[in-house]
mmCIF file of C-alpha atoms and ligand atoms in Angstrom:
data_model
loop_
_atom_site.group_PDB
_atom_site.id
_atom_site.type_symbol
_atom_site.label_atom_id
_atom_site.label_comp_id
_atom_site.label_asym_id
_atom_site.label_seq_id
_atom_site.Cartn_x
_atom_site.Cartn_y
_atom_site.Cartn_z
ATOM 1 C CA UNK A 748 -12.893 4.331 -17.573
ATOM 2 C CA UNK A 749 -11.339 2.275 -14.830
ATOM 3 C CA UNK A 750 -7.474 3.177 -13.363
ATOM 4 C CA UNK A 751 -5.881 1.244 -11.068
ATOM 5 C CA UNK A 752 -2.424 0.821 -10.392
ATOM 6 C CA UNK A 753 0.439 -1.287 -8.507
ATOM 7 C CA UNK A 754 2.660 0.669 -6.279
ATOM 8 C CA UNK A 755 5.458 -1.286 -4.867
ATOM 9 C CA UNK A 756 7.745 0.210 -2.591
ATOM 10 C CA UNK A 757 11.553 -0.504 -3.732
ATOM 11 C CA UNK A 758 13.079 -1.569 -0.418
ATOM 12 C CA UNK A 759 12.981 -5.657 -1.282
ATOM 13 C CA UNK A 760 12.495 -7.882 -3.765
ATOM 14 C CA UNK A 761 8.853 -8.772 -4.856
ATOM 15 C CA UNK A 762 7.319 -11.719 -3.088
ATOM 16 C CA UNK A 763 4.413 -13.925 -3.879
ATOM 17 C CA UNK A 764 2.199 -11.491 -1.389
ATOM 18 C CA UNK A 765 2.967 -8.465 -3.503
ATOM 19 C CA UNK A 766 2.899 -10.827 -6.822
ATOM 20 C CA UNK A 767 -0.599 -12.076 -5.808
ATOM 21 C CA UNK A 768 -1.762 -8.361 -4.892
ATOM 22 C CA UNK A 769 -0.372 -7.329 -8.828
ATOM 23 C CA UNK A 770 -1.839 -9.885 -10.286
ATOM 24 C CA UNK A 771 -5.683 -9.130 -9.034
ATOM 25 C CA UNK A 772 -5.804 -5.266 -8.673
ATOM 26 C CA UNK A 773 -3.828 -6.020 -12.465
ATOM 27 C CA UNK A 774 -6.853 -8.512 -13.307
ATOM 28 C CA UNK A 775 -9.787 -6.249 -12.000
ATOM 29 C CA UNK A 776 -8.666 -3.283 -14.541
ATOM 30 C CA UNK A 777 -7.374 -5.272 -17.207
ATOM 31 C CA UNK A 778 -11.547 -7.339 -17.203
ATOM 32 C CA UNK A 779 -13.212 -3.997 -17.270
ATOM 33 C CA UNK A 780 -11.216 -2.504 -20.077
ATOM 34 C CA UNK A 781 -9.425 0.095 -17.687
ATOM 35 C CA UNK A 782 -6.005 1.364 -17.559
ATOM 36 C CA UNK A 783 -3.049 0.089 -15.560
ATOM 37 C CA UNK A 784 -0.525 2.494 -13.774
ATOM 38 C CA UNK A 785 2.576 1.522 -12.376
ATOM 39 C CA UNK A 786 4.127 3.857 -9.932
ATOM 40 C CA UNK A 787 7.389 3.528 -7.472
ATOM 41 C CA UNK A 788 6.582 4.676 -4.302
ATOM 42 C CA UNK A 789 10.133 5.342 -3.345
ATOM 43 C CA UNK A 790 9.559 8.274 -0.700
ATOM 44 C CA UNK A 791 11.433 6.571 2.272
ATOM 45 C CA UNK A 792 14.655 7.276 0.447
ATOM 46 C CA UNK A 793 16.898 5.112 3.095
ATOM 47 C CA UNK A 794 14.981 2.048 2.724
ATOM 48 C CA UNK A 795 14.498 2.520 -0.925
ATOM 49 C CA UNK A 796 16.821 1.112 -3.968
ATOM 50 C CA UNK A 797 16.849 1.613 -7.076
ATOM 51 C CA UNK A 798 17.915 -2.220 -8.218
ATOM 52 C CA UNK A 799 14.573 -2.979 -6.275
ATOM 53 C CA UNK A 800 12.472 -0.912 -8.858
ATOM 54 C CA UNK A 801 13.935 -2.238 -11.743
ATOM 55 C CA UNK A 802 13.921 -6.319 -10.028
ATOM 56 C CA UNK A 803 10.003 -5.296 -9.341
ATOM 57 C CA UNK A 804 9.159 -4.024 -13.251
ATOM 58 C CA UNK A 805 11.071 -6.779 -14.569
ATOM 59 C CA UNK A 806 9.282 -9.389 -12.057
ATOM 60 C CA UNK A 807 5.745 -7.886 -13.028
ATOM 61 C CA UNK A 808 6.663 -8.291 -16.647
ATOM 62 C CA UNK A 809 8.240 -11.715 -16.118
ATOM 63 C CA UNK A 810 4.736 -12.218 -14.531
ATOM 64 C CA UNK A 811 2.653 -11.689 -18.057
ATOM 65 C CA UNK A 812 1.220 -8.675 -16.568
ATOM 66 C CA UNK A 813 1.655 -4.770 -18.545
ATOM 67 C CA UNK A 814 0.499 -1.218 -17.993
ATOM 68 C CA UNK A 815 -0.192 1.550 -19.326
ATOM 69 C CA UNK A 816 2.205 4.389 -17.798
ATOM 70 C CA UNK A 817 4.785 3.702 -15.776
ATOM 71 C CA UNK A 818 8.113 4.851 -14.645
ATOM 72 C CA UNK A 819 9.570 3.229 -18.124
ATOM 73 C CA UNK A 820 7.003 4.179 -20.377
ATOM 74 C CA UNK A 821 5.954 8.409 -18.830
ATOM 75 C CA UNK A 822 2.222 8.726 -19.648
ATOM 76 C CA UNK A 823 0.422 11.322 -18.998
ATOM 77 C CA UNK A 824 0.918 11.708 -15.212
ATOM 78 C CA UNK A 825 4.758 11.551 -15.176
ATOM 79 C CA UNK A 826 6.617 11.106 -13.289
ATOM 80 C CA UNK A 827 5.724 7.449 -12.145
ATOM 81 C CA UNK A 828 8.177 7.574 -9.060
ATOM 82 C CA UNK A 829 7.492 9.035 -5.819
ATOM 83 C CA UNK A 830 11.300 10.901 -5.206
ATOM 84 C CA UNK A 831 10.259 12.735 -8.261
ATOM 85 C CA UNK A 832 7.109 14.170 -7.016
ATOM 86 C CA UNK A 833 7.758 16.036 -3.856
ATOM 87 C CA UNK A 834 6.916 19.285 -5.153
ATOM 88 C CA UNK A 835 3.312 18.322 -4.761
ATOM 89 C CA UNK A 836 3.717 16.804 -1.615
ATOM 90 C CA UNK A 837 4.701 20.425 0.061
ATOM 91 C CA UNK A 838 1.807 22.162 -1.770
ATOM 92 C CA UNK A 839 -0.331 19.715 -0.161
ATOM 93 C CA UNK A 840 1.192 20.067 2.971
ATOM 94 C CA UNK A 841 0.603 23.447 2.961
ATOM 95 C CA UNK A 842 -2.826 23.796 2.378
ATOM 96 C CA UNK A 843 -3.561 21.096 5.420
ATOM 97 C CA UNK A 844 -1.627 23.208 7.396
ATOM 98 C CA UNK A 845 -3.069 26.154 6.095
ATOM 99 C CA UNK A 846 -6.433 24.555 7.155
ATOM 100 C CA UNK A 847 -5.023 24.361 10.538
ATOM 101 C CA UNK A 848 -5.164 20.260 10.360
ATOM 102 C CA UNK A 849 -1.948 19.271 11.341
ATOM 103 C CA UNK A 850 0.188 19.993 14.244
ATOM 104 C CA UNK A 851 3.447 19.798 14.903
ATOM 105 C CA UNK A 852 4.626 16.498 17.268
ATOM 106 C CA UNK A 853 7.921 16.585 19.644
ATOM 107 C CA UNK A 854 7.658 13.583 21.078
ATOM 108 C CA UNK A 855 11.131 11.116 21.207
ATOM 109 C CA UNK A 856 11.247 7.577 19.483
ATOM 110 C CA UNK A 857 11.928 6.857 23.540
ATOM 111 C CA UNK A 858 8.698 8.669 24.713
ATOM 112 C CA UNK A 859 6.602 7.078 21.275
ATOM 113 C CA UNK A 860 8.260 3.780 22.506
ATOM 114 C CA UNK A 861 6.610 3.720 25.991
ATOM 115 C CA UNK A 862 3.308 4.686 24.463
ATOM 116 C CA UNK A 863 3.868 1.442 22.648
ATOM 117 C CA UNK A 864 4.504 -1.111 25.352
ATOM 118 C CA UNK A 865 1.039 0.303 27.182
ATOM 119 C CA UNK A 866 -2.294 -1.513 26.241
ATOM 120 C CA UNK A 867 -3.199 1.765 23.296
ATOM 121 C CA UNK A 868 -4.813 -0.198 19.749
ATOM 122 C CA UNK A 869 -2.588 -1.440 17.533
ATOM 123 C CA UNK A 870 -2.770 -0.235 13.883
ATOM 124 C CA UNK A 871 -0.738 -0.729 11.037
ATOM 125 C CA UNK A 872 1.795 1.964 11.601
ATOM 126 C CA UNK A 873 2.419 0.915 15.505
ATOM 127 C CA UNK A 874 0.953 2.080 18.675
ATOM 128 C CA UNK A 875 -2.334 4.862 18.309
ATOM 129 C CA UNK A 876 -0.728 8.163 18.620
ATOM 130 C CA UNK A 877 -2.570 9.722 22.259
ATOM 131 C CA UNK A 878 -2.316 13.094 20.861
ATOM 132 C CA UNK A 879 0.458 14.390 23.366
ATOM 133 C CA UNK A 880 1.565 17.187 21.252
ATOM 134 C CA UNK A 881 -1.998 18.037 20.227
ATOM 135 C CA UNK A 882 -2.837 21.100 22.352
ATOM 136 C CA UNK A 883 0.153 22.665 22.589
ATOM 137 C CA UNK A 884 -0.086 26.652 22.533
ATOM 138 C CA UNK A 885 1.900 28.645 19.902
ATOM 139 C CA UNK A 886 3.902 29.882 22.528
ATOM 140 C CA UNK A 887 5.019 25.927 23.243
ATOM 141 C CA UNK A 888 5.605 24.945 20.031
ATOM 142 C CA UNK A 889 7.686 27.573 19.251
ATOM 143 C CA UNK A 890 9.780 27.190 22.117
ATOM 144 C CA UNK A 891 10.060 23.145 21.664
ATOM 145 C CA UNK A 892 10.753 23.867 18.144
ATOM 146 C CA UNK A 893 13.645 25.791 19.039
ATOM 147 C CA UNK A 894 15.221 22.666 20.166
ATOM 148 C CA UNK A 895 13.723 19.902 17.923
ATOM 149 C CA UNK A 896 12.795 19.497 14.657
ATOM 150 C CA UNK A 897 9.097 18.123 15.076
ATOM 151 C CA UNK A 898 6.896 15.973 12.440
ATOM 152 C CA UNK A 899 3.801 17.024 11.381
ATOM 153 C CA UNK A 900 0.756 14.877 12.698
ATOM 154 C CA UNK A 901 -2.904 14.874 11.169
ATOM 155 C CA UNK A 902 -5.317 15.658 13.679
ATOM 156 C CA UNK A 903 -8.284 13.029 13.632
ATOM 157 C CA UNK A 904 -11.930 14.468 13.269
ATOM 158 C CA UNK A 905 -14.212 13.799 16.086
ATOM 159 C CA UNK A 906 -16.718 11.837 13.502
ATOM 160 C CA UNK A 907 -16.506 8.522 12.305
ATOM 161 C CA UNK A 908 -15.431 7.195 9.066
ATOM 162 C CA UNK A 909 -17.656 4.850 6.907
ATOM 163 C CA UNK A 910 -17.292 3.606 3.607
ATOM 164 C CA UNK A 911 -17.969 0.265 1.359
ATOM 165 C CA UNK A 912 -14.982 -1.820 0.888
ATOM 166 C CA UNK A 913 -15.952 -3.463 -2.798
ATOM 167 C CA UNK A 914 -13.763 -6.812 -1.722
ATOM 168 C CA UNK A 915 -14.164 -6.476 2.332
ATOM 169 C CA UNK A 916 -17.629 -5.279 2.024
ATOM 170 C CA UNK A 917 -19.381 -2.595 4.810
ATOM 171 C CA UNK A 918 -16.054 -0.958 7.075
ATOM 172 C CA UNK A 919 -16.982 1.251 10.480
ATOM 173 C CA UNK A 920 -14.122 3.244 12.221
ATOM 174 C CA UNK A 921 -14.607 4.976 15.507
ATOM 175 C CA UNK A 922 -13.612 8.644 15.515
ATOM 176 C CA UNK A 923 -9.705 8.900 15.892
ATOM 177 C CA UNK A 924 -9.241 5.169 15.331
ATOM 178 C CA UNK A 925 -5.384 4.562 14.835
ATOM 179 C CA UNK A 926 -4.763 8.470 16.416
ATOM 180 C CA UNK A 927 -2.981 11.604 14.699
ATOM 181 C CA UNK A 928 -1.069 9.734 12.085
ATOM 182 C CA UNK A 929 2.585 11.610 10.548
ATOM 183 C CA UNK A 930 2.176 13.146 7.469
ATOM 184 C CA UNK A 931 6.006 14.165 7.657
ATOM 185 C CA UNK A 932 8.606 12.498 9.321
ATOM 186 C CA UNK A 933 11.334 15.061 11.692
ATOM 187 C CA UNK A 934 13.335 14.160 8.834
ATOM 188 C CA UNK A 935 11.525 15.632 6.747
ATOM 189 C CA UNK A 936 10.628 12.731 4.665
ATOM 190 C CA UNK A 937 6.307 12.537 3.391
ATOM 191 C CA UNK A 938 4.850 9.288 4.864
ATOM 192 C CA UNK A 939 2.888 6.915 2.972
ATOM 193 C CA UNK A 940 -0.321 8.387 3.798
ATOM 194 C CA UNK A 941 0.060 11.486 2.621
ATOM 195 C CA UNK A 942 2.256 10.696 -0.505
ATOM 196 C CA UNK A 943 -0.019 8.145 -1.704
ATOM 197 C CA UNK A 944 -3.189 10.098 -1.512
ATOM 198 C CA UNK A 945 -1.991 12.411 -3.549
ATOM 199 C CA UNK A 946 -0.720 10.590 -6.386
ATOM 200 C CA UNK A 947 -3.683 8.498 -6.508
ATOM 201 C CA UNK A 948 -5.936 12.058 -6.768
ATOM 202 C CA UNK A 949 -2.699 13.103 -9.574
ATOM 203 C CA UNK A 950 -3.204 10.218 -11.515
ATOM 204 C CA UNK A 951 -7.030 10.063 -11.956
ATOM 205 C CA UNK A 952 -7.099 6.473 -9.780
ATOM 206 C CA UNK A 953 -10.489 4.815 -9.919
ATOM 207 C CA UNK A 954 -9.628 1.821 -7.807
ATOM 208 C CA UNK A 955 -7.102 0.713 -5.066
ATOM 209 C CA UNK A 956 -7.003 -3.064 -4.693
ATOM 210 C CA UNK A 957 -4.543 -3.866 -2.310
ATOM 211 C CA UNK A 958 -3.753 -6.352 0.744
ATOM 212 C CA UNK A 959 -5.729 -6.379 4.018
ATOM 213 C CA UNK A 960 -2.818 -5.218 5.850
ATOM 214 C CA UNK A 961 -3.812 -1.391 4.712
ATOM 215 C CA UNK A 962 -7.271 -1.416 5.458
ATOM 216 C CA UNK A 963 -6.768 0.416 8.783
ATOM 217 C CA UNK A 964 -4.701 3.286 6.288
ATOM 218 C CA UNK A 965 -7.804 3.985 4.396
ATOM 219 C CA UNK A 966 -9.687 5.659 6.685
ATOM 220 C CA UNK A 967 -6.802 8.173 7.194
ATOM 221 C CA UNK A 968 -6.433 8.065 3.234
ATOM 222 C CA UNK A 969 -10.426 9.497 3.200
ATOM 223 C CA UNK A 970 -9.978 11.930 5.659
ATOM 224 C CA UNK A 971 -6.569 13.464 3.651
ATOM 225 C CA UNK A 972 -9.417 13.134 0.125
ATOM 226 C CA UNK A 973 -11.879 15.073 2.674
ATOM 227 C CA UNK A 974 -9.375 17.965 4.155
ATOM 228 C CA UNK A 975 -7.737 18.399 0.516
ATOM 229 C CA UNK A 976 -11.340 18.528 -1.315
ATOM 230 C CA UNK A 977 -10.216 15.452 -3.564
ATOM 231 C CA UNK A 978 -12.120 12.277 -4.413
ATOM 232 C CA UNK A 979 -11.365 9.491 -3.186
ATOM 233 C CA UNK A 980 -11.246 6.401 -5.563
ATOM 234 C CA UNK A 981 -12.971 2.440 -4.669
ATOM 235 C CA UNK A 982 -11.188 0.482 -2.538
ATOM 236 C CA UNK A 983 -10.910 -3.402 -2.391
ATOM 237 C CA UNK A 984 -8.980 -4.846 0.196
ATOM 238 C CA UNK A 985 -7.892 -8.513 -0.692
ATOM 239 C CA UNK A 986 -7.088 -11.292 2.302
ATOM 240 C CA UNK A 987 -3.211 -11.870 2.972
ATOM 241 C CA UNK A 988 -2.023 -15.291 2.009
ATOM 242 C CA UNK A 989 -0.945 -16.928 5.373
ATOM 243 C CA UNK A 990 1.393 -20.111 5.901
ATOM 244 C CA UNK A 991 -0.209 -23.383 8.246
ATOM 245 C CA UNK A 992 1.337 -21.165 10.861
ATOM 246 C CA UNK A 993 -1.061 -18.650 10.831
ATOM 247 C CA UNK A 994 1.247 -16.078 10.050
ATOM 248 C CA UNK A 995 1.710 -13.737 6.842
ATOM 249 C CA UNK A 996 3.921 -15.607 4.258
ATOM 250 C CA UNK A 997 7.347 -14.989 4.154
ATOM 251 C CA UNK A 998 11.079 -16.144 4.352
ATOM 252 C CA UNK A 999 10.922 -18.882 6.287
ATOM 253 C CA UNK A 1000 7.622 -20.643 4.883
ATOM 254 C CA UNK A 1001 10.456 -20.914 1.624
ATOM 255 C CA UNK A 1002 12.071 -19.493 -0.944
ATOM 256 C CA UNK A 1003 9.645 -17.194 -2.204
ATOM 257 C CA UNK A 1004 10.902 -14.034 -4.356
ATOM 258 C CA UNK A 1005 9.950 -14.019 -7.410
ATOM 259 C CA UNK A 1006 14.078 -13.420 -8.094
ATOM 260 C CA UNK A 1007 14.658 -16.913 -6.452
ATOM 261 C CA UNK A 1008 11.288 -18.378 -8.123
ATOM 262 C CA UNK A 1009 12.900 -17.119 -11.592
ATOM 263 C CA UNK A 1010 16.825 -18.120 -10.897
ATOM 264 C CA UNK A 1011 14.974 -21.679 -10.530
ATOM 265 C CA UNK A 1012 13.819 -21.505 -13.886
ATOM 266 C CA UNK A 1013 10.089 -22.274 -12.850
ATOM 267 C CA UNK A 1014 7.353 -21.116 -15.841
ATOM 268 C CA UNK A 1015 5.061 -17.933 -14.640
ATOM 269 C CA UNK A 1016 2.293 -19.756 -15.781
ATOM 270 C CA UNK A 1017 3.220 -22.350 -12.727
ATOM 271 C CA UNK A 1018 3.367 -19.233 -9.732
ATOM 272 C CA UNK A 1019 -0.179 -17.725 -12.012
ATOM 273 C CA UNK A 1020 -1.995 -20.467 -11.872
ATOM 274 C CA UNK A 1021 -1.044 -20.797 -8.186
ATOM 275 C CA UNK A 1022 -2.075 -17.301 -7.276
ATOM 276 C CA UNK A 1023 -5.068 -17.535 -9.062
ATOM 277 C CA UNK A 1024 -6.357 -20.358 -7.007
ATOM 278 C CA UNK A 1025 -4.862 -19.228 -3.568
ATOM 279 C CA UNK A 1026 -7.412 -15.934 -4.827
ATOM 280 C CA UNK A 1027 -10.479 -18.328 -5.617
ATOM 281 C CA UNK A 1028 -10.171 -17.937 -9.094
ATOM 282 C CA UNK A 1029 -9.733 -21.321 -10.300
ATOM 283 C CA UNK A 1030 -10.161 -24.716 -8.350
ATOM 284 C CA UNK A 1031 -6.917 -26.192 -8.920
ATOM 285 C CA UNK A 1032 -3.260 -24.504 -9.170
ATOM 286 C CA UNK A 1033 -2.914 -25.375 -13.053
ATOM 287 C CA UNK A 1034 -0.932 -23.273 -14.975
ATOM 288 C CA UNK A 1035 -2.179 -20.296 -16.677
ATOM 289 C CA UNK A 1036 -1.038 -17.691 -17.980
ATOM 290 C CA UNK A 1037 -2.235 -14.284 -15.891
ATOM 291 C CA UNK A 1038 -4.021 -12.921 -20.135
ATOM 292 C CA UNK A 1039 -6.598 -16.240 -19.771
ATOM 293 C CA UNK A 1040 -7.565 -15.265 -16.773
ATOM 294 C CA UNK A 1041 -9.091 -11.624 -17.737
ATOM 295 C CA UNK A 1042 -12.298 -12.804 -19.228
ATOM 296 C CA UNK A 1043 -13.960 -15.025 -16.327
ATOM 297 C CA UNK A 1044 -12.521 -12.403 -13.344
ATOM 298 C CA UNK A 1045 -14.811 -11.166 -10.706
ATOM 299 C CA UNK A 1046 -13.753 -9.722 -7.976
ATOM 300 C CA UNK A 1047 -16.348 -11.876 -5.640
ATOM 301 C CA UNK A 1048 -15.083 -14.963 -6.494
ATOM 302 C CA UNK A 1049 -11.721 -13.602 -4.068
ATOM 303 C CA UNK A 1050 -12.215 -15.284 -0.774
ATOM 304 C CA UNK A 1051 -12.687 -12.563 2.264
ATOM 305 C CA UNK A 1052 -11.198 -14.907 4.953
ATOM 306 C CA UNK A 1053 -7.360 -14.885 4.833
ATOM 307 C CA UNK A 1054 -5.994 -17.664 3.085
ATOM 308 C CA UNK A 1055 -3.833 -20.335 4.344
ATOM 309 C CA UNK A 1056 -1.405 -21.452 2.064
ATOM 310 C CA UNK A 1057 -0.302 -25.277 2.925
ATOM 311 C CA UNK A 1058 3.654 -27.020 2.831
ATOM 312 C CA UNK A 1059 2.223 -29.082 0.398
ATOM 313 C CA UNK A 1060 1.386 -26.485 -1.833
ATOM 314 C CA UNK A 1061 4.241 -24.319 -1.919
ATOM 315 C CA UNK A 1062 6.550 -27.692 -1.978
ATOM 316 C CA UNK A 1063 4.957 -28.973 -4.937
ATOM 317 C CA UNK A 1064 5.247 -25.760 -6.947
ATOM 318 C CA UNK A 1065 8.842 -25.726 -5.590
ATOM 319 C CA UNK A 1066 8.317 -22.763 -3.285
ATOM 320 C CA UNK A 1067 9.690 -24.432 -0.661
ATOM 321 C CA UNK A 1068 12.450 -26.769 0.697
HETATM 322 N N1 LIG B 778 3.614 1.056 -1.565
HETATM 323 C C1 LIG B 778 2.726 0.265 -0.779
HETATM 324 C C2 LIG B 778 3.348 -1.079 -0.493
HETATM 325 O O1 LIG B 778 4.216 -1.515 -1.216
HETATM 326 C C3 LIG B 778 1.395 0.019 -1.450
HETATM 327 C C4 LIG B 778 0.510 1.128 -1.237
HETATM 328 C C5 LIG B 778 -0.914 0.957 -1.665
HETATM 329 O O2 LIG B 778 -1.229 0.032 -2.419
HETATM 330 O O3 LIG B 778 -1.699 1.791 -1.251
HETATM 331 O O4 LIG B 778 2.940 -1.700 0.459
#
């Protein structure tokens, strides 16, 4: 049995990005009889709110999409919301470090800053880490932890990691790629990584689909599966829709929440049929609702180049001025 899930993160409202991202890792479980999971991944408490998690279920539901647990419904797996989940967040903290796999890092947002203005690879999460802290003897850390409270970095293998993306096809990362990523922040908070690893392995997830953006995060994700003896699920990493600008979509390519879509009364069938074309998966942007379009879905029919989304477009489904 298939499980995939949606995971928004409550610090905005939902935009056609995350709607489109829904809608197909929705679509992929939904065609092969699976179950769908919805889960709040709330662990950067400051950024999070909760009117964002409740905008985001009603959106999805607005949307013509449904799930199977969730942080309204419980299931199985509850809780559905990351705050609520900590507990096994430490435990896994404890056996990495147990395992002797993190480390302790001191370094200043000043001192991280300057790493990021020199010519290091970019991933996702900023500048690649250079491993200051790394080799630091007891003796150090205890001494620099006497004056700072340090985050806890994964140390990167020396091998590479491979795997086979099922929307992005064969992906090849050097050993280290992206450097020692945080695990915990100085304060104290669980990143993303970590957090979302774990709930994945919690709640029996068979497949990720999720936007390009985090395909540099899954090789970290594997090697937390690896050091914590879980297994990992499929992952299918979808192309961001772009404006004619070349950049990711967003406020100023228009009005484009699915709260402002919905305060302008437009049908879901109209932003559905939209997404499902942007995603290859009709020819025109007719509406639809997102139920017709679980019989004929197949993941290959999802473009793999990112795809531009024109003026013209978004004007004439009144996505923009
Ligand atoms: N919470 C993440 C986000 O909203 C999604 C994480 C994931 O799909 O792995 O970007």
């Amino acid at each position: 049995m298939k499980r995939g899930r949606f995971a928004p993160t409550p610090s905005g409202l939902m935009h056609i990005g995350n709607a489109r991202t829904a809608l197909l890792s929705w679509l992929q479980i939904r065609s092969a009889g699976g179950q769908f999971i919805l889960r709040i991944e709330d662990i950067d408490k400051p950024r999070s709110k909760p009117h964002y998690a409740e905008q985001a279920l009603s959106d999805l539901r607005w949307l013509g999409l449904d799930w199977d647990e969730g942080p309204d419904i419980g299931g199985p797996f509850a809780p559905y919301v990351q705050s609520e989940r900590e507990d096994s967040y430490e435990s896994a903290l404890s056996h990495l470090l147990e395992q002797g796999k993190l480390y302790p890092c001191f370094c200043s947002r000043a001192e991280l800053q300057a790493i990021a203005s020199a010519p290091h690879g970019l991933s996702s999460e900023g500048p690649a880490y250079p491993g200051l802290c790394r080799h630091f003897s007891a003796s150090e850390r205890e001494e620099r932890a006497a004056a700072k409270q340090p985050s806890l970095r994964f140390a990167m293998p020396d091998h590479p990691v491979h795997y086979i993306d099922e929307a992005a096809g064969p992906q090849a990362f050097a050993a280290g790629a992206g450097g020692d990523f945080v695990v915990r922040r100085a304060d104290g908070i669980i990143s993303y990584q970590l957090a979302v690893v774990i709930d994945d392995a919690a709640m029996g997830i068979t497949d990720v689909l999720r936007g390009y953006d985090l395909l540099d995060s899954t090789p970290r994700q594997l090697l937390l599966y690896e050091a914590l003896g879980l297994t990992p699920p499929r992952f299918a990493h979808v192309p961001l829709l772009l404006g004619t600008d070349g950049n990711r979509l967003a406020k100023r390519h228009g009005a484009i929440s699915l709260a402002s879509i919905r305060e302008r009364m437009l049908p879901p069938e109209l932003i559905v049929g939209a997404l499902a074309a942007w995603s290859g998966l009709h020819d025109r942007a007719e509406p639809i609702a997102a139920s017709e379009l679980i019989h004929s879905f197949n993941l290959n029919d999802v473009p793999t180049e990112p795809i531009v989304v024109d003026d013209a477009t978004l004007k004439l489904l009144g996505l923009a001025d």
